[in-house]
Short mmCIF file of C-alpha atoms in Angstrom, two decimals:
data_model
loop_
_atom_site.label_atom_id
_atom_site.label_comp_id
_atom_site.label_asym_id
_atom_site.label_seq_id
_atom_site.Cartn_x
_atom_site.Cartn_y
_atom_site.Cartn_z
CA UNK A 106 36.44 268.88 -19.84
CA UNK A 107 40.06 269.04 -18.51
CA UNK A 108 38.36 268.25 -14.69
CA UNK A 109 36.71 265.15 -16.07
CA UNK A 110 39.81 263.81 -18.18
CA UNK A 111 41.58 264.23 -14.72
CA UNK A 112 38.72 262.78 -12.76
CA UNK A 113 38.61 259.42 -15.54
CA UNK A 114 42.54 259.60 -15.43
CA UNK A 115 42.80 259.09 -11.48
CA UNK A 116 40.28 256.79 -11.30
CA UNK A 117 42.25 255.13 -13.88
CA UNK A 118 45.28 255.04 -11.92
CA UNK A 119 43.82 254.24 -8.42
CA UNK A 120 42.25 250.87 -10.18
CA UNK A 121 45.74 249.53 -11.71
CA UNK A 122 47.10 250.65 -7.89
CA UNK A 123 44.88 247.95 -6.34
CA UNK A 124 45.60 245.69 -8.97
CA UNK A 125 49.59 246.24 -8.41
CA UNK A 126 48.86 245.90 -4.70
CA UNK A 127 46.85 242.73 -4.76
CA UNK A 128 49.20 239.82 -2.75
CA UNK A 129 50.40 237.45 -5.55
CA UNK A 130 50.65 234.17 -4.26
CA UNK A 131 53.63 232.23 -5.09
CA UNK A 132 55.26 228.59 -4.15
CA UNK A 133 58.41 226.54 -5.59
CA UNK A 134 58.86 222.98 -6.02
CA UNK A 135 61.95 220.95 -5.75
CA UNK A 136 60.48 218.38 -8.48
CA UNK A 137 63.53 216.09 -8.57
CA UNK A 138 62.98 215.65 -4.97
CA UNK A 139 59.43 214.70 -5.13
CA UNK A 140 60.64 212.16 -8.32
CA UNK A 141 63.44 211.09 -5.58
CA UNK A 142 61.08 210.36 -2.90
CA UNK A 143 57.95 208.95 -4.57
CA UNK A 144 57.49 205.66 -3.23
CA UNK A 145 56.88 204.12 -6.96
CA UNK A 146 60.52 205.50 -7.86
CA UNK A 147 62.25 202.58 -6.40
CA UNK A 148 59.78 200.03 -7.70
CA UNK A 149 60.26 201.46 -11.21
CA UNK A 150 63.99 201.04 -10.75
CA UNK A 151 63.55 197.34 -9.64
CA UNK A 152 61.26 196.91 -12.50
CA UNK A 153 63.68 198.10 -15.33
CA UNK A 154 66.59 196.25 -13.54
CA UNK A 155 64.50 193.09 -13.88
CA UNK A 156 63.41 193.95 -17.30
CA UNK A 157 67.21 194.42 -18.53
CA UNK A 158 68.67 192.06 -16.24
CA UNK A 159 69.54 188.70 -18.70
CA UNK A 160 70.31 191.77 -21.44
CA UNK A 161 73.02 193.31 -19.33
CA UNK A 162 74.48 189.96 -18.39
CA UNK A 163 74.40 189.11 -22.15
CA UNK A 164 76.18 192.04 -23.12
CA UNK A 165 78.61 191.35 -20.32
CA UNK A 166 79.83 188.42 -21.89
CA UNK A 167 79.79 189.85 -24.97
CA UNK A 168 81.90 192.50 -23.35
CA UNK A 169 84.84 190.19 -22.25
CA UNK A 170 84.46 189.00 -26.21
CA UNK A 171 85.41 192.16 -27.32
CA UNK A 172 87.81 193.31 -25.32
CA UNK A 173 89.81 189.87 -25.62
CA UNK A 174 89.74 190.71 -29.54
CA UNK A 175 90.92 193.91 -28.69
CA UNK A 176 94.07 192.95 -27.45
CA UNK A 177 94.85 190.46 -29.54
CA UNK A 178 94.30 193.08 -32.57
CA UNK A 179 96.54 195.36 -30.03
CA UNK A 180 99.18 192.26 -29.66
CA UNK A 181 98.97 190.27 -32.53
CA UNK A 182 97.46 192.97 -35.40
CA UNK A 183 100.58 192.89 -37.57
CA UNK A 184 100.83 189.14 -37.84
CA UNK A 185 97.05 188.37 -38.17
CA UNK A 186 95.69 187.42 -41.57
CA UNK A 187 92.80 190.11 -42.85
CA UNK A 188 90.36 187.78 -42.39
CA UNK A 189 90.96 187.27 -39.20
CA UNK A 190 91.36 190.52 -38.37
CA UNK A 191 87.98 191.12 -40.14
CA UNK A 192 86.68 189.17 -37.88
CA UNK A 193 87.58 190.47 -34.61
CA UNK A 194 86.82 193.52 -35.41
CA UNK A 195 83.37 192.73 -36.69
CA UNK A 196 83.07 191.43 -32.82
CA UNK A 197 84.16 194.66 -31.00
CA UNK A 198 81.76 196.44 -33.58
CA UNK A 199 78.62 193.95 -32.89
CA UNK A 200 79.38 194.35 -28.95
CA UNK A 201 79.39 198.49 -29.78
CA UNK A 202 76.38 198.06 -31.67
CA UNK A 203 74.56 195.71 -29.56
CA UNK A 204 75.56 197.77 -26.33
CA UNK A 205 74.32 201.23 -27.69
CA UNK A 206 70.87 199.76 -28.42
CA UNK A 207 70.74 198.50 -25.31
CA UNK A 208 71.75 201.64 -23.59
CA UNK A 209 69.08 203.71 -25.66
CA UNK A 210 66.64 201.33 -24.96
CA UNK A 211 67.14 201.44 -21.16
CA UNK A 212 66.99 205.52 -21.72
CA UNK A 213 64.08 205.35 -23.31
CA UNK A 214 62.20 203.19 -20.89
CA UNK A 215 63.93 205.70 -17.64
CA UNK A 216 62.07 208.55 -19.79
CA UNK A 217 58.88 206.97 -20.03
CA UNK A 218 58.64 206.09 -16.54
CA UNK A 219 59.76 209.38 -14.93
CA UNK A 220 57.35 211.09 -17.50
CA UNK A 221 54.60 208.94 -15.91
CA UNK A 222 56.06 210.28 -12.24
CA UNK A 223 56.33 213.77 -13.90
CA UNK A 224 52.58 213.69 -14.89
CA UNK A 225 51.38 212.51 -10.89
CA UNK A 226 53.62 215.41 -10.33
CA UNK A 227 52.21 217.83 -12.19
CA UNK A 228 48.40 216.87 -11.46
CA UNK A 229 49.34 217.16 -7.43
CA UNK A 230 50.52 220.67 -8.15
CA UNK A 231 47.52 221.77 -9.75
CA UNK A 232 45.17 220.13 -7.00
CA UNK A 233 47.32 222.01 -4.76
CA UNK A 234 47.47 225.53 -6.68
CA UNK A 235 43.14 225.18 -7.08
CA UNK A 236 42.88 224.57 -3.28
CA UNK A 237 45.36 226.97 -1.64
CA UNK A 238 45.17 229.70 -4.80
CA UNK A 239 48.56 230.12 -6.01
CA UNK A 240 49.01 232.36 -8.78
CA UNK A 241 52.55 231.16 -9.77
CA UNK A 242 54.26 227.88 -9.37
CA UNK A 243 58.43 227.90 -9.69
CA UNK A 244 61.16 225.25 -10.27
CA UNK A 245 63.14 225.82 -7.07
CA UNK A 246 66.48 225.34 -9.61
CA UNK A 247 65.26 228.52 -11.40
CA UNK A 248 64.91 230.78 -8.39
CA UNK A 249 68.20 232.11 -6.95
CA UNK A 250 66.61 231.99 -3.15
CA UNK A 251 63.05 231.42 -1.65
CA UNK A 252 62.39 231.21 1.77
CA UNK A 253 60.81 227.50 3.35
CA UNK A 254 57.45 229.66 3.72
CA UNK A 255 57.37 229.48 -0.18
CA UNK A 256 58.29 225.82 -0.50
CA UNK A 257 55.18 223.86 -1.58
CA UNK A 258 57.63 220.25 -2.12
CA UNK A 259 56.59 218.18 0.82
CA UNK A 260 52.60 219.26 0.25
CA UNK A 261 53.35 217.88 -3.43
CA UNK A 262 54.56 214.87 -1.79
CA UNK A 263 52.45 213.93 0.12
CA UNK A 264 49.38 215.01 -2.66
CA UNK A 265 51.21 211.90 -4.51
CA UNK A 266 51.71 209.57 -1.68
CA UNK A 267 47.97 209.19 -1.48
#
């Protein structure tokens, strides 16, 4: 009985040993250099630019508003009447509050359209881990060093160039 525990326990062992020894295939992307040099990247940044254009020039305006009722509160805040000082500051706060929204707004819209990029991204990787049989994919800003052989960035690339 003890012969075949030790037979079964070997065999046992020898199995998991060609498991441990079977190569592991791994790569690393640099995914904010993909994002960086997609082709669409720029044309998403002249897009929102457009898009926010007449806001930002708006809130320009608005901007020189505010700040000239900031130093005249600054200057003259001891000698204006409350209602006037009501006023101005209800002007630097509407600037504040208008310029926020606008700068969320503009974040938001960034985020949705590098989440779009993010998604090519991700569906080149897989195409590429199905075809060449990776078994792990890393963020190259999580690994403390990987040699070029590992680097799989310019094959995601140029999977999203086409």
């Amino acid at each position: 009985m003890k012969k075949i525990i030790s037979v079964v326990g070997i065999s046992i062992a020898l199995l998991f040993t060609c498991f441990a020894n079977a190569e592991t295939k791994i790569g690393v992307i640099d995914i904010k250099s993909v994002m960086d040099r997609m082709p669409e990247r720029e044309a998403i940044g002249k897009e929102l630019n457009q898009k926010f254009e007449a806001r930002a020039k708006a809130l320009e305006k608005e901007e020189k508003l505010a700040d000239a009722a900031a130093a005249r509160l600054k200057k003259e805040g001891l000698t204006l009447s409350s209602s006037e000082k009501t006023k101005l500051n209800k002007t630097i706060a509407d600037f504040q509050n208008k310029a926020t929204a606008f700068a969320n707004e503009y974040r938001e819209s960034e985020t949705k359209e590098a989440g779009k990029l993010l998604t090519k991204i991700q569906e080149a990787v897989k195409t590429i881990v199905a075809e060449e049989k990776y078994d792990l994919i890393l963020r190259v800003d999580t690994v403390l060093y990987a040699s070029d052989a590992v680097d799989i960035t310019d094959k995601v690339l140029e999977k999203v160039k086409k």
